[in-house]
XYZ file of C-alpha atoms in Angstrom:
697
model
C -0.041 0.233 0.389
C 1.289 3.918 -0.623
C 2.313 5.488 1.865
C -0.542 8.860 2.171
C 2.167 11.777 3.093
C 1.255 15.073 4.557
C 2.697 18.107 3.535
C 4.277 19.429 6.958
C 2.736 22.739 7.573
C 5.994 25.098 7.066
C 8.468 25.385 4.272
C 11.879 24.087 6.509
C 14.173 25.735 4.073
C 12.604 29.327 5.390
C 13.929 28.530 9.217
C 17.500 29.358 9.538
C 18.479 26.580 12.352
C 19.362 28.665 14.835
C 18.743 29.145 18.136
C 15.290 31.430 18.175
C 17.251 33.432 20.771
C 19.936 33.944 18.126
C 17.483 35.317 15.207
C 15.719 37.928 17.185
C 15.429 40.809 15.500
C 13.305 44.496 16.214
C 9.802 44.176 15.797
C 8.759 47.241 12.797
C 5.665 47.651 13.493
C 5.422 46.819 17.797
C 8.450 48.103 18.833
C 8.908 51.746 20.335
C 10.533 53.222 23.156
C 8.605 51.944 25.885
C 8.184 48.357 24.409
C 10.524 46.697 23.402
C 8.838 44.128 20.783
C 10.653 41.327 18.205
C 9.969 38.763 15.969
C 12.137 36.876 13.550
C 13.097 34.996 9.986
C 11.619 31.583 11.589
C 8.768 33.125 13.256
C 7.711 34.094 9.824
C 5.720 31.772 7.400
C 5.691 33.275 3.246
C 3.807 32.377 0.786
C 0.216 31.257 1.954
C -2.674 31.203 0.063
C -5.388 31.729 3.138
C -7.587 35.388 2.436
C -7.606 37.449 5.736
C -10.822 35.785 5.943
C -9.819 33.062 6.768
C -7.112 33.942 9.350
C -9.806 35.569 11.258
C -12.318 32.827 10.954
C -9.869 30.438 12.986
C -8.415 33.287 15.537
C -12.055 33.115 16.395
C -12.320 29.671 16.957
C -9.014 29.346 18.552
C -10.069 32.135 20.798
C -12.393 30.320 22.273
C -10.830 27.045 21.612
C -7.584 26.924 23.341
C -7.607 24.365 24.379
C -6.725 23.671 20.100
C -2.976 24.826 21.173
C -1.983 23.260 24.934
C -4.186 19.871 26.447
C -3.549 21.897 29.202
C -6.769 23.726 29.213
C -10.766 23.321 28.829
C -11.605 26.145 26.951
C -11.816 30.034 26.640
C -14.584 31.601 28.293
C -16.104 35.380 26.311
C -16.145 38.089 29.384
C -16.444 41.452 26.332
C -16.776 41.555 22.858
C -17.429 44.907 21.450
C -19.163 43.981 18.619
C -21.653 42.091 20.955
C -21.406 38.794 18.716
C -19.603 36.327 20.978
C -21.671 35.495 24.005
C -20.537 34.849 27.888
C -21.016 32.138 29.291
C -23.889 34.266 32.106
C -25.459 35.198 28.100
C -25.453 31.189 27.057
C -26.696 30.261 30.684
C -29.252 32.263 30.630
C -30.256 31.426 26.535
C -29.868 27.740 27.522
C -31.921 27.689 30.930
C -35.282 29.482 28.824
C -35.716 26.567 26.134
C -35.545 23.756 29.161
C -37.273 23.596 32.907
C -34.468 25.359 34.700
C -34.471 27.990 36.171
C -32.911 30.470 34.151
C -30.761 33.329 37.195
C -29.833 29.980 39.064
C -28.033 27.594 36.561
C -26.331 31.264 36.234
C -25.527 32.357 39.230
C -25.381 29.258 40.720
C -23.662 25.930 38.454
C -23.472 27.820 35.701
C -20.955 29.592 35.974
C -17.931 28.165 37.671
C -15.237 31.150 37.085
C -17.239 33.469 35.375
C -19.532 35.002 38.259
C -18.259 38.410 38.225
C -17.448 38.945 33.897
C -18.389 42.483 33.706
C -15.737 43.292 36.761
C -12.900 42.367 34.271
C -11.584 45.784 31.768
C -9.962 45.121 28.578
C -6.147 46.604 29.061
C -5.624 49.553 27.038
C -5.399 49.046 23.461
C -2.421 50.043 22.017
C -1.514 52.725 18.686
C -0.219 50.753 16.147
C 1.299 53.101 13.058
C -0.710 52.702 9.841
C -3.215 49.837 11.991
C -7.398 50.553 12.272
C -8.361 49.576 16.131
C -10.953 47.510 14.860
C -12.690 45.146 17.592
C -11.976 44.261 21.391
C -12.212 41.389 23.216
C -11.593 39.380 26.879
C -11.244 36.392 27.044
C -11.354 33.901 30.407
C -8.373 30.791 29.798
C -10.345 28.170 31.955
C -7.636 25.037 33.222
C -9.064 21.222 32.820
C -7.466 20.986 36.732
C -7.767 23.924 38.293
C -5.455 22.385 41.516
C -2.337 23.032 39.266
C -3.406 25.611 37.248
C -5.559 28.487 38.009
C -7.542 30.980 35.078
C -6.140 33.610 33.598
C -7.560 36.685 31.653
C -6.524 38.081 28.598
C -7.570 40.796 26.152
C -6.851 40.382 22.704
C -7.267 43.911 20.352
C -7.838 42.960 16.465
C -6.078 45.485 13.938
C -6.728 45.729 10.857
C -4.861 47.535 7.934
C -4.578 48.024 4.111
C -2.267 49.719 1.202
C -3.760 50.723 -1.761
C -1.820 49.650 -5.201
C 0.494 51.245 -6.184
C 3.464 51.512 -9.299
C 5.270 48.472 -9.523
C 2.787 46.489 -7.905
C -0.513 44.312 -9.068
C -2.626 44.793 -6.145
C -3.150 46.301 -2.066
C -1.884 44.533 0.685
C -3.968 44.268 3.358
C -2.803 43.636 6.898
C -4.207 41.571 10.281
C -2.575 41.696 13.548
C -3.877 40.504 16.548
C -2.394 41.248 19.784
C -3.368 39.390 22.622
C -2.541 40.340 26.244
C -2.240 38.591 29.585
C -4.019 40.221 32.550
C -0.838 40.349 34.388
C 2.546 42.589 35.060
C 4.976 39.729 37.175
C 6.580 36.618 35.623
C 5.683 34.289 37.793
C 2.239 35.248 37.466
C 1.739 33.324 34.572
C 0.236 29.824 34.865
C 2.143 26.827 33.607
C -0.649 26.642 30.011
C 0.579 30.163 28.510
C 3.917 31.258 27.376
C 5.917 33.637 29.308
C 5.467 36.664 27.421
C 4.172 39.917 28.392
C 2.135 40.014 25.036
C 2.547 38.320 21.924
C 1.250 39.215 18.468
C -0.565 37.085 15.039
C 0.667 39.792 12.099
C -0.894 38.753 8.593
C -0.048 40.542 5.739
C -2.267 39.487 2.419
C -1.077 40.876 -1.118
C -3.425 40.437 -3.473
C -2.932 40.069 -7.113
C -4.921 41.150 -9.863
C -4.930 39.772 -13.369
C -5.673 41.417 -17.031
C -6.500 39.669 -19.322
C -5.447 39.387 -22.780
C -7.435 41.421 -24.645
C -9.218 40.198 -28.197
C -7.024 40.301 -31.227
C -9.142 42.676 -34.358
C -9.113 40.836 -37.432
C -10.048 43.960 -39.112
C -8.052 46.490 -39.463
C -12.119 48.492 -40.020
C -13.176 47.132 -36.638
C -12.626 49.858 -33.647
C -10.302 47.831 -31.057
C -11.119 46.007 -28.658
C -10.643 48.623 -25.428
C -8.374 47.223 -22.485
C -10.246 44.523 -20.364
C -10.744 44.818 -16.431
C -8.280 44.112 -14.498
C -10.221 41.069 -11.973
C -9.224 40.273 -7.953
C -6.702 37.262 -8.683
C -4.598 35.424 -6.468
C -2.940 36.373 -3.800
C 0.667 34.797 -1.435
C 0.110 35.927 2.480
C 2.966 36.200 5.292
C 2.697 34.924 9.042
C 4.353 36.391 11.924
C 4.550 36.043 15.508
C 5.766 38.685 17.361
C 6.835 39.205 20.871
C 6.999 41.155 24.163
C 9.565 39.177 26.676
C 9.129 40.607 30.250
C 12.369 41.935 31.076
C 16.132 40.449 32.034
C 13.778 37.841 29.788
C 15.374 35.707 27.132
C 14.124 32.717 24.691
C 14.098 29.382 26.582
C 13.801 26.782 24.628
C 10.805 25.879 26.173
C 9.521 29.642 24.909
C 10.817 29.160 21.183
C 9.129 25.250 20.925
C 5.771 26.653 21.592
C 6.093 29.569 19.429
C 6.593 27.199 17.030
C 3.732 24.487 17.634
C 1.352 27.915 17.740
C 2.775 29.179 14.244
C 2.669 25.834 13.316
C -0.766 25.242 14.344
C -2.133 28.485 12.685
C -1.475 27.268 9.689
C -2.255 22.590 9.427
C -5.500 24.462 10.778
C -6.380 27.296 7.930
C -5.490 24.789 5.345
C -8.729 22.633 6.483
C -10.791 25.947 7.404
C -13.778 26.825 5.507
C -15.621 30.285 5.133
C -19.232 30.320 5.492
C -20.043 31.841 1.858
C -18.643 30.659 -1.382
C -17.407 34.061 -2.020
C -14.108 33.960 0.457
C -12.725 32.852 -2.341
C -12.600 36.282 -3.895
C -10.811 37.928 -1.154
C -13.797 40.369 -0.071
C -15.410 39.972 3.213
C -17.950 42.555 2.134
C -20.171 38.930 1.661
C -19.497 36.859 4.504
C -22.419 36.944 7.161
C -19.122 38.010 10.418
C -21.996 36.751 12.806
C -20.233 33.077 11.615
C -16.885 33.467 11.834
C -15.506 31.685 14.699
C -18.472 29.508 14.511
C -18.099 25.711 16.464
C -15.968 23.892 13.573
C -18.371 20.479 14.673
C -21.963 21.218 14.735
C -22.568 17.848 16.961
C -20.062 19.174 19.428
C -22.049 21.567 21.910
C -25.334 22.109 19.894
C -27.814 20.284 23.599
C -25.655 21.649 26.099
C -23.672 24.579 26.733
C -19.641 23.577 26.492
C -18.783 25.472 29.487
C -22.129 24.551 31.715
C -20.646 20.206 31.284
C -16.803 20.851 31.624
C -17.542 23.713 34.974
C -19.684 19.898 35.682
C -16.457 17.634 35.616
C -14.559 19.800 36.789
C -16.585 19.546 40.230
C -16.851 15.673 39.435
C -13.377 15.057 39.452
C -12.941 16.238 42.197
C -14.891 14.813 44.164
C -14.639 11.324 43.689
C -11.821 10.570 41.235
C -8.884 10.792 43.223
C -11.334 7.663 45.628
C -12.539 5.545 42.517
C -9.450 5.560 41.117
C -7.173 4.417 44.247
C -9.729 1.848 45.078
C -9.579 0.433 41.911
C -10.308 -3.358 42.170
C -10.364 -4.687 38.049
C -7.514 -5.088 35.874
C -8.040 -2.964 33.803
C -7.108 0.941 33.371
C -8.738 3.172 36.057
C -8.318 6.642 34.802
C -10.022 5.223 31.470
C -13.670 4.492 32.849
C -13.911 6.809 36.019
C -13.310 9.747 33.891
C -15.508 8.865 30.344
C -18.774 7.716 33.614
C -17.529 11.327 35.240
C -17.458 13.104 31.841
C -21.334 11.153 30.775
C -22.685 12.014 34.749
C -21.213 15.375 34.285
C -23.565 15.846 31.009
C -26.971 13.753 32.196
C -27.336 15.935 35.103
C -26.568 19.194 32.858
C -29.535 17.584 30.917
C -31.756 16.420 33.093
C -31.140 20.184 35.178
C -32.947 21.278 31.829
C -34.995 18.874 31.047
C -36.923 18.656 35.043
C -35.901 22.119 36.450
C -34.247 18.640 39.626
C -31.076 20.027 39.987
C -27.687 18.121 42.203
C -28.318 17.579 45.902
C -25.605 19.749 47.016
C -27.775 22.500 45.415
C -31.317 21.615 46.092
C -32.810 24.302 49.536
C -34.375 21.820 52.212
C -38.144 23.222 51.550
C -37.653 21.674 47.741
C -38.724 18.116 47.816
C -37.315 16.210 44.152
C -39.340 15.523 42.232
C -36.934 13.017 39.156
C -38.638 10.385 37.704
C -35.946 8.032 38.337
C -33.445 6.074 35.802
C -32.035 3.198 35.224
C -28.507 2.340 34.218
C -29.116 -1.047 31.820
C -25.750 -3.182 30.821
C -24.365 -0.736 33.887
C -20.564 -2.591 33.452
C -18.412 -1.470 37.432
C -21.893 0.307 38.322
C -19.356 3.509 38.690
C -21.874 6.572 36.508
C -24.290 4.512 38.582
C -22.986 5.153 41.582
C -21.796 9.216 40.826
C -25.820 9.748 40.004
C -27.037 8.058 43.274
C -24.130 9.759 44.917
C -24.843 13.036 43.883
C -29.096 12.525 44.684
C -30.571 10.783 41.511
C -32.735 8.099 42.018
C -32.007 5.143 40.060
C -30.340 1.771 40.288
C -28.263 -0.157 37.558
C -28.494 -4.261 35.833
C -25.840 -5.597 34.010
C -25.597 -9.512 33.192
C -22.793 -10.344 35.277
C -21.852 -8.585 38.829
C -18.954 -6.483 38.125
C -15.998 -6.569 41.139
C -16.222 -2.996 41.334
C -19.904 -3.012 42.693
C -18.016 -4.238 46.350
C -15.681 -1.200 46.937
C -19.129 0.889 46.301
C -21.267 1.509 50.243
C -24.414 -0.465 50.914
C -26.963 0.715 50.007
C -25.232 1.271 46.648
C -25.141 -2.905 46.348
C -28.841 -3.174 46.619
C -28.906 -1.140 43.898
C -26.505 -2.965 40.824
C -29.017 -6.116 40.010
C -26.955 -8.183 38.276
C -30.520 -9.679 36.208
C -30.733 -10.149 32.119
C -32.910 -8.226 30.452
C -35.537 -10.793 27.948
C -37.310 -7.479 25.228
C -41.256 -7.764 25.825
C -41.398 -9.100 21.919
C -39.026 -12.137 22.850
C -40.180 -13.154 25.500
C -44.202 -13.175 24.120
C -42.782 -15.223 21.093
C -41.681 -17.325 23.145
C -43.536 -18.302 26.254
C -46.194 -15.726 26.323
C -46.663 -13.211 27.791
C -45.185 -12.593 31.567
C -46.421 -10.406 33.783
C -44.597 -9.005 36.416
C -45.630 -7.687 39.027
C -46.354 -3.541 39.256
C -43.079 -1.806 40.163
C -43.265 -0.010 43.604
C -41.754 3.945 43.047
C -38.998 5.114 45.352
C -40.310 6.415 48.522
C -36.868 9.146 49.438
C -33.757 8.990 46.449
C -32.197 8.480 50.197
C -33.336 5.887 51.048
C -31.275 2.766 51.031
C -33.444 -0.223 50.242
C -35.778 1.767 48.516
C -35.123 0.297 44.854
C -36.847 1.374 41.174
C -35.634 -2.522 39.925
C -38.576 -5.015 39.196
C -38.848 -7.890 41.299
C -38.055 -10.822 38.747
C -40.201 -13.754 38.904
C -39.241 -16.415 40.561
C -40.430 -18.540 38.488
C -37.868 -18.057 35.451
C -39.067 -19.416 32.264
C -35.580 -18.979 30.570
C -33.732 -21.449 31.861
C -31.057 -18.886 33.701
C -29.309 -18.630 36.637
C -29.925 -15.182 37.047
C -32.991 -13.202 37.499
C -34.964 -11.530 34.178
C -36.644 -8.918 33.547
C -38.893 -7.535 30.344
C -37.964 -4.097 31.511
C -40.988 -3.206 33.610
C -39.724 -0.475 34.496
C -41.848 2.677 36.947
C -43.549 5.413 34.694
C -41.756 7.857 33.099
C -38.534 6.203 33.845
C -34.640 8.467 31.987
C -32.810 5.713 30.213
C -29.530 5.369 30.193
C -27.466 3.605 27.487
C -23.707 3.178 27.463
C -22.063 0.904 25.211
C -24.523 -1.353 25.799
C -23.775 -3.308 22.803
C -26.871 -5.335 22.602
C -29.415 -3.341 24.829
C -28.281 -0.486 21.525
C -30.442 -0.597 18.759
C -33.381 -1.614 21.752
C -32.943 1.115 24.512
C -35.620 3.616 21.789
C -38.221 0.369 21.785
C -37.048 -0.542 25.458
C -38.272 2.888 26.385
C -41.159 3.272 24.211
C -42.473 -0.010 25.357
C -42.175 1.277 28.686
C -44.953 3.585 28.691
C -46.579 3.771 25.128
C -48.955 6.441 26.988
C -45.671 8.690 26.535
C -42.427 7.278 25.610
C -39.865 7.716 28.090
C -36.462 9.645 26.821
C -33.268 8.107 26.967
C -29.933 8.222 26.270
C -28.006 5.733 24.255
C -24.034 6.057 23.625
C -23.489 3.247 20.512
C -20.383 0.764 21.155
C -20.207 -2.477 19.446
C -23.308 -2.988 16.530
C -25.188 -6.057 17.055
C -28.552 -6.965 15.557
C -31.742 -7.418 18.056
C -31.436 -9.987 17.858
C -28.356 -9.859 19.841
C -25.501 -11.681 17.424
C -22.702 -9.666 15.950
C -24.661 -7.190 12.735
C -22.829 -5.025 10.712
C -25.408 -2.317 9.941
C -25.756 -0.765 5.790
C -25.074 2.643 5.442
C -28.283 4.466 5.277
C -30.047 6.043 2.349
C -27.963 8.960 0.475
C -24.361 7.482 1.905
C -21.836 5.866 -0.374
C -22.200 2.665 -0.323
C -18.456 1.975 -0.725
C -18.122 0.713 3.134
C -15.938 -1.282 4.148
C -15.823 -4.354 6.099
C -15.016 -4.262 9.740
C -12.284 -6.815 8.790
C -11.816 -4.570 5.696
C -10.122 -1.946 7.737
C -8.526 -4.234 10.469
C -6.234 -5.230 7.509
C -5.843 -2.031 5.490
C -5.127 -1.122 9.294
C -2.279 -3.809 10.429
C -0.866 -2.896 6.476
C -0.890 0.642 7.448
C 1.350 0.407 10.652
C 5.021 -1.020 9.452
C 5.334 1.702 7.360
C 4.095 4.775 9.168
C 5.039 3.638 12.987
C 3.317 6.641 14.210
C -0.230 4.775 16.058
C -0.702 8.364 17.572
C -1.316 9.561 13.485
C -2.888 6.779 12.490
C -5.444 6.968 14.270
C -5.752 11.014 13.433
C -6.102 9.696 9.940
C -8.152 7.542 10.245
C -10.778 9.384 12.408
C -10.403 12.820 9.670
C -11.552 10.726 7.284
C -14.392 9.930 9.110
C -15.333 13.369 10.070
C -17.453 14.422 7.774
C -20.972 13.107 7.968
C -20.346 10.700 4.610
C -17.689 9.514 5.472
C -18.935 9.333 9.220
C -22.216 7.050 8.159
C -19.740 4.553 6.303
C -18.302 3.085 9.119
C -19.559 0.531 11.645
C -19.816 3.175 13.826
C -21.572 5.888 12.172
C -23.895 2.961 10.603
C -24.748 1.982 13.692
C -25.431 5.207 15.228
C -27.707 5.990 12.202
C -29.636 3.166 13.096
C -30.502 4.292 15.941
C -31.282 6.544 15.728
C -33.908 5.675 12.659
C -35.416 3.014 15.334
C -36.159 5.677 17.434
C -37.706 7.965 15.014
C -39.180 4.835 13.419
C -41.851 4.144 16.722
C -42.424 8.418 17.493
C -39.494 10.192 19.004
C -37.535 13.160 18.264
C -34.242 12.027 17.973
C -30.593 14.640 18.367
C -27.593 13.694 18.504
C -24.167 14.926 19.713
C -20.631 14.234 20.506
C -19.909 14.027 23.697
C -16.449 15.478 25.301
C -15.353 11.704 26.685
C -12.340 9.898 26.605
C -13.383 7.941 24.071
C -13.355 7.762 20.208
C -17.403 6.265 20.862
C -18.471 9.045 21.725
C -22.044 9.955 19.228
C -24.926 10.788 21.766
C -28.903 8.969 20.414
C -31.302 11.185 22.365
C -34.844 10.707 22.069
C -37.647 12.969 23.677
C -35.582 15.545 25.374
C -38.046 18.519 23.817
C -41.617 17.105 23.736
C -40.015 15.519 27.990
C -39.992 19.323 28.544
C -42.925 20.399 27.511
C -44.810 17.679 29.607
C -42.404 18.271 32.481
C -43.125 21.977 32.191
C -47.294 21.198 32.452
C -47.086 18.917 35.901
C -47.468 20.260 38.846
C -45.544 19.695 42.140
C -46.229 15.362 42.268
C -45.178 14.521 38.987
C -48.615 14.829 37.776
C -50.303 16.660 34.904
C -53.287 18.479 35.876
C -55.268 17.796 33.012
C -54.431 14.193 33.813
C -58.280 13.207 33.086
C -58.598 15.082 29.706
C -56.402 13.386 27.262
C -56.409 9.641 28.532
C -58.411 9.119 25.704
C -55.521 10.449 23.204
C -52.347 8.133 25.801
C -54.232 4.607 25.110
C -55.405 5.003 20.549
C -51.186 6.868 20.610
C -50.468 3.571 23.405
C -51.927 1.392 20.692
C -50.484 3.257 17.990
C -46.684 3.299 19.541
C -46.865 0.094 20.793
C -47.409 -0.841 16.754
C -44.288 0.880 15.240
C -42.634 -1.181 18.013
C -43.719 -4.450 16.642
C -43.780 -3.679 13.264
C -39.942 -2.662 13.244
C -38.774 -5.937 15.456
C -40.721 -8.401 13.214
C -38.362 -6.315 10.396
C -35.078 -6.598 12.408
C -35.561 -10.275 13.441
C -36.700 -11.067 9.703
C -33.361 -11.901 8.793
C -32.845 -14.873 11.421
C -36.996 -16.305 10.804
C -38.075 -14.629 12.547
C -39.238 -12.508 16.359
C -39.246 -15.908 17.256
C -36.018 -17.607 16.302
C -34.413 -14.390 16.764
C -35.708 -14.781 21.151
C -34.424 -18.073 20.709
C -30.589 -16.893 19.768
C -30.826 -13.818 22.426
C -31.439 -16.347 24.948
C -28.970 -18.240 23.761
C -26.772 -15.865 23.898
C -28.052 -14.410 27.188
C -27.123 -17.674 28.856
C -23.415 -17.666 27.991
C -22.834 -14.316 28.448
C -24.378 -15.382 33.070
C -20.921 -18.545 32.858
C -18.890 -15.501 31.274
C -16.499 -15.230 28.439
C -13.382 -17.078 28.313
C -9.755 -16.375 30.100
C -9.126 -14.681 26.887
C -11.743 -12.774 25.936
C -12.547 -10.564 29.083
C -12.615 -7.379 29.137
C -12.617 -6.288 32.677
C -14.143 -3.438 34.713
C -15.186 -1.442 31.345
C -19.235 -1.971 29.422
């Protein structure tokens, strides 16, 4: 296989090969008597083809996403924008709260900001007068570190300048100049956090020389004809030059670490500019007149933070990590690496807590006022695995439970009242149960009296007469009404999740979140779903993908780069749908829509490549919950009973139609049910020593 080579961000031939400290020279545009600005030809890249709008779009994107340049950072909160386009955390939180059932003032003043409470008090630093440039915009941002125990937040002012030189004799076009100066709100070198370059200020200068093209005049064939007028020049492709300018602290020089940081910043700017696409096709002309400024700097992936604001989830994640991570990692008893599972479940818990805040108006226990009862329908984590997610949610005051086909060693490290809510049970879908042994009547589950009750549980009591000859209790998903269903890397239960939620209460199907992982058919057998209609049918099989990866590894020698290349190949929607994971996600969404759900998908910020979440029934639940009185019942419940019964019959019919269609490949529902039961019997016995996966899902 031919190895694909990537063009390096910079041309090595333009570098001097000397230490950066030996190549510094005064900055021609920023150096003054009071500030000793410097630059270097090693911090300059010529011959770039990006129009200024590309650099502007990329700069605004990196303003809110400094984690692209530093892994020690979470994000940047915008505290002030002179143009009023970029929103502050308070504005995002209040706008988000208005779409759900959370209290707008509470979400903006308590758990919503966590570090930006005093954003209105932060004033921008004074703008410098730069000869020949005009100040066009001022933005103040707050850099938020991943670990607040190690690093503190840092406020930074970003001043935007522009200049333009007109066409002069001897040149083909004018020069458009863009300058951005970053100034941290500090005065001493020792106050600089580790994640920030040890500089008083840093500036990016981009000079774009616009060329013009004069079309060749049409020659006349007959002398009697009048000469053709000279064609009007039209804009042509230009070339740009990107330069970094630095303002060092007094008596400090360029260190090796600072030199690497500056080179990395320049490389990242150039590399990302190559993949930056402006919002309108006319951007290629180099004119900004037709470009909507509000769209510049937008999130490069529309599936990120499309349901919940980034800062809400990350602030909650930081709190949960501080509270639980160290203890869980120290007491980990599985053979797997604890950090991966612990931090992934902490991230999912943070997402759920903020999701439920919006849907139900319920907050974590620490934020609740004592007189206010907790109005939450409860949750169930299907195929809960190590139980960490259930443990965190219960500790945060959310009533619920989880089940898995096998008890995990991790369950034993939790308090007794937590262990009682982790059940070793096997889910037998109701359509399969009906097909094999007829309808099994399970006792009506008792609702929990109080979330803190260590004995109460939402789990149904499994029938003592097990009709499936399994050495483990079974159930058919007969949960309390409105239970929120969590399906986190549940494998065989992934596509069943929307069907399970719909059958729970067909009149008002329960909401759910499914995070797909491995692909299985409804029978539980491994199965790769074809890409949805409209996607390319040239998707490779999983075996072909593995063979290609094995062939590439010896050539590349860099597994991290290879993994990044494979992710980039699936970055587009079409590429994502070609993959097995994309097809599974699309199938889960299609089944949910088929049975009547309004479905959304969002990329979770979790340490896993299987990070797509399918959320069903979010908006409908918010509307229903908003119309409920205290105690969770609708005040007009009696008026909608008839409509609910009709809707229930329709939903059950759609579920059964989907089940029958999907099970046809196994020979029908009964045949698929037997496969499911046989697989359940094998799962209960446990995997062989060579197939054990530890405490993960």
